[in-house]
């Protein structure tokens, strides 16, 4: 599977979750964010791809969903994919909040965001959290390599690791590693 295939699979899965929800105000495992805020965060991240790729201006903070959140999110995914499919991007060096990296890293960033926040949306809306098992397992490996056993910064985007439930899926283990506790019970 190519990096763009992985992007397409993760984006399609999350778009399906977004398209299937009416629970925009439902709380999520992300402190202070409801489903709409998580989806807006993903759309904002999609907008940042062009800037990180050196192909557009910075994406300002704000509402990226407007009155039609599903359509706006879907459009943000298409815009990000268009940038990610740009000839030569994967081989170029791009600047991200994580530093100078090969352009293909932008795909990995989006895929990891889709898997993690897809879990948040699924959990909040009562959908299955058994999302993208291979991609979730790979994301967990990447996050474990990045964080190791180092303590997480208070107030940061990830809380301390929590215990995954018995028989947890790869996505459930990833969420637990990133400090997420299910809100759906």
Short mmCIF file of C-alpha atoms in Angstrom, two decimals:
data_model
loop_
_atom_site.label_atom_id
_atom_site.label_comp_id
_atom_site.label_asym_id
_atom_site.label_seq_id
_atom_site.Cartn_x
_atom_site.Cartn_y
_atom_site.Cartn_z
CA UNK A 1 0.00 0.00 0.00
CA UNK A 2 1.42 3.39 -0.97
CA UNK A 3 1.38 6.37 1.38
CA UNK A 4 -1.46 7.93 -0.67
CA UNK A 5 -3.40 4.65 -0.44
CA UNK A 6 -3.03 4.84 3.34
CA UNK A 7 -4.20 8.46 3.28
CA UNK A 8 -7.21 7.52 1.14
CA UNK A 9 -8.15 4.64 3.43
CA UNK A 10 -7.85 6.69 6.62
CA UNK A 11 -9.59 9.72 5.10
CA UNK A 12 -12.42 7.58 3.75
CA UNK A 13 -12.95 5.94 7.14
CA UNK A 14 -13.08 9.25 8.99
CA UNK A 15 -15.25 10.85 6.31
CA UNK A 16 -17.67 7.95 6.79
CA UNK A 17 -17.79 8.63 10.53
CA UNK A 18 -18.27 12.36 9.96
CA UNK A 19 -20.97 11.77 7.34
CA UNK A 20 -22.82 9.40 9.64
CA UNK A 21 -23.05 11.63 12.68
CA UNK A 22 -25.67 14.02 13.90
CA UNK A 23 -24.08 14.11 17.37
CA UNK A 24 -22.03 17.24 16.75
CA UNK A 25 -22.31 18.35 20.38
CA UNK A 26 -21.37 14.97 21.89
CA UNK A 27 -18.37 15.14 24.23
CA UNK A 28 -15.18 13.38 23.17
CA UNK A 29 -12.13 11.97 24.91
CA UNK A 30 -10.33 15.20 23.89
CA UNK A 31 -10.79 17.50 26.87
CA UNK A 32 -12.98 20.50 26.06
CA UNK A 33 -13.77 19.30 22.51
CA UNK A 34 -17.07 17.97 21.26
CA UNK A 35 -17.40 16.05 17.98
CA UNK A 36 -17.68 19.25 15.92
CA UNK A 37 -14.48 20.63 17.48
CA UNK A 38 -12.59 17.41 16.70
CA UNK A 39 -13.80 17.46 13.09
CA UNK A 40 -12.91 21.16 12.84
CA UNK A 41 -9.42 20.34 14.18
CA UNK A 42 -9.02 17.73 11.44
CA UNK A 43 -10.23 20.16 8.77
CA UNK A 44 -7.81 22.80 10.08
CA UNK A 45 -4.99 20.25 9.92
CA UNK A 46 -5.97 19.47 6.35
CA UNK A 47 -5.73 23.20 5.58
CA UNK A 48 -2.24 23.35 7.12
CA UNK A 49 -0.90 20.74 4.68
CA UNK A 50 -0.55 23.31 1.87
CA UNK A 51 1.46 25.65 4.11
CA UNK A 52 3.72 22.88 5.39
CA UNK A 53 4.26 21.74 1.80
CA UNK A 54 5.27 25.28 0.86
CA UNK A 55 2.26 25.59 -1.43
CA UNK A 56 0.02 28.04 0.39
CA UNK A 57 -0.33 30.61 3.15
CA UNK A 58 -0.62 29.71 6.85
CA UNK A 59 -4.02 28.37 7.84
CA UNK A 60 -5.56 30.72 10.41
CA UNK A 61 -7.35 29.43 13.48
CA UNK A 62 -11.14 29.42 13.35
CA UNK A 63 -14.17 27.58 12.07
CA UNK A 64 -13.44 25.44 9.03
CA UNK A 65 -16.84 23.73 8.98
CA UNK A 66 -19.41 26.51 8.67
CA UNK A 67 -23.09 25.59 8.34
CA UNK A 68 -22.38 22.37 6.36
CA UNK A 69 -19.78 20.46 8.37
CA UNK A 70 -19.86 17.25 6.34
CA UNK A 71 -19.39 19.03 3.03
CA UNK A 72 -16.70 21.32 4.46
CA UNK A 73 -14.79 18.40 5.97
CA UNK A 74 -15.02 16.42 2.73
CA UNK A 75 -13.72 19.42 0.78
CA UNK A 76 -10.82 19.82 3.24
CA UNK A 77 -9.83 16.18 2.71
CA UNK A 78 -9.88 16.64 -1.08
CA UNK A 79 -7.76 19.79 -0.82
CA UNK A 80 -5.19 18.07 1.40
CA UNK A 81 -5.02 15.06 -0.90
CA UNK A 82 -4.46 17.31 -3.90
CA UNK A 83 -1.42 18.82 -2.17
CA UNK A 84 -0.13 15.45 -1.01
CA UNK A 85 -0.34 14.07 -4.56
CA UNK A 86 1.79 16.91 -5.95
CA UNK A 87 4.64 15.56 -8.09
CA UNK A 88 7.92 15.46 -6.19
CA UNK A 89 6.45 16.36 -2.80
CA UNK A 90 7.49 13.12 -1.12
CA UNK A 91 11.14 13.66 -2.01
CA UNK A 92 11.31 17.35 -1.04
CA UNK A 93 12.10 18.57 2.45
CA UNK A 94 9.22 20.38 4.14
CA UNK A 95 8.99 22.29 7.40
CA UNK A 96 6.46 21.12 9.99
CA UNK A 97 6.01 21.79 13.70
CA UNK A 98 8.19 18.69 14.16
CA UNK A 99 11.03 20.17 12.10
CA UNK A 100 12.47 19.58 8.64
CA UNK A 101 11.20 16.26 7.25
CA UNK A 102 10.71 14.55 3.89
CA UNK A 103 7.40 15.56 2.28
CA UNK A 104 6.02 12.03 2.61
CA UNK A 105 5.95 12.68 6.36
CA UNK A 106 2.95 14.98 5.75
CA UNK A 107 0.98 11.92 4.70
CA UNK A 108 1.99 10.06 7.85
CA UNK A 109 0.97 13.06 9.97
CA UNK A 110 -2.51 13.15 8.40
CA UNK A 111 -2.98 9.38 8.63
CA UNK A 112 -2.03 9.38 12.33
CA UNK A 113 -4.40 12.31 12.99
CA UNK A 114 -7.23 10.54 11.16
CA UNK A 115 -6.70 7.31 13.11
CA UNK A 116 -6.50 8.99 16.52
CA UNK A 117 -9.30 11.49 16.00
CA UNK A 118 -11.36 8.93 14.10
CA UNK A 119 -11.26 6.93 17.31
CA UNK A 120 -12.41 10.03 19.24
CA UNK A 121 -15.36 10.50 16.87
CA UNK A 122 -16.28 6.82 16.85
CA UNK A 123 -16.13 6.61 20.64
CA UNK A 124 -18.19 9.77 21.11
CA UNK A 125 -20.89 8.71 18.67
CA UNK A 126 -21.15 5.06 19.69
CA UNK A 127 -19.62 3.72 16.46
CA UNK A 128 -17.12 0.88 16.47
CA UNK A 129 -13.65 1.96 17.56
CA UNK A 130 -12.10 -0.96 15.69
CA UNK A 131 -10.70 1.42 13.07
CA UNK A 132 -7.97 0.76 10.54
CA UNK A 133 -6.17 -2.02 12.46
CA UNK A 134 -2.92 -1.99 10.44
CA UNK A 135 -2.66 1.80 10.37
CA UNK A 136 -3.54 2.03 14.07
CA UNK A 137 -0.87 -0.55 14.98
CA UNK A 138 1.73 1.35 12.94
CA UNK A 139 0.69 4.68 14.48
CA UNK A 140 1.05 3.15 17.95
CA UNK A 141 4.58 2.01 17.09
CA UNK A 142 5.44 5.50 15.87
CA UNK A 143 4.02 7.21 18.97
CA UNK A 144 5.76 4.72 21.28
CA UNK A 145 9.06 5.45 19.51
CA UNK A 146 8.46 9.19 19.80
CA UNK A 147 7.35 9.30 23.46
CA UNK A 148 8.84 6.14 24.91
CA UNK A 149 8.14 6.13 28.62
CA UNK A 150 8.81 9.85 29.05
CA UNK A 151 6.18 11.68 31.07
CA UNK A 152 3.72 13.80 29.10
CA UNK A 153 3.68 17.55 29.63
CA UNK A 154 0.74 18.80 31.74
CA UNK A 155 -1.78 20.61 29.58
CA UNK A 156 -0.35 19.04 26.42
CA UNK A 157 -2.40 17.32 23.74
CA UNK A 158 -1.78 13.85 25.18
CA UNK A 159 -2.40 12.69 28.70
CA UNK A 160 -0.56 9.95 30.56
CA UNK A 161 -1.05 6.48 29.17
CA UNK A 162 -4.14 4.69 30.51
CA UNK A 163 -4.80 0.96 30.61
CA UNK A 164 -6.40 -0.37 27.44
CA UNK A 165 -9.45 -2.55 28.05
CA UNK A 166 -9.17 -6.32 27.86
CA UNK A 167 -9.25 -7.45 24.22
CA UNK A 168 -8.62 -3.89 23.00
CA UNK A 169 -8.33 -3.24 19.29
CA UNK A 170 -5.21 -1.63 17.85
CA UNK A 171 -7.05 1.72 17.74
CA UNK A 172 -8.17 1.27 21.36
CA UNK A 173 -4.56 0.57 22.41
CA UNK A 174 -3.39 3.65 20.48
CA UNK A 175 -6.02 5.81 22.17
CA UNK A 176 -5.06 4.45 25.59
CA UNK A 177 -1.37 5.11 24.92
CA UNK A 178 -2.24 8.71 24.09
CA UNK A 179 -4.17 9.07 27.36
CA UNK A 180 -7.69 8.78 26.02
CA UNK A 181 -10.49 7.33 28.10
CA UNK A 182 -13.67 6.26 26.35
CA UNK A 183 -16.63 8.55 26.90
CA UNK A 184 -19.20 6.17 25.43
CA UNK A 185 -18.93 3.71 28.25
#
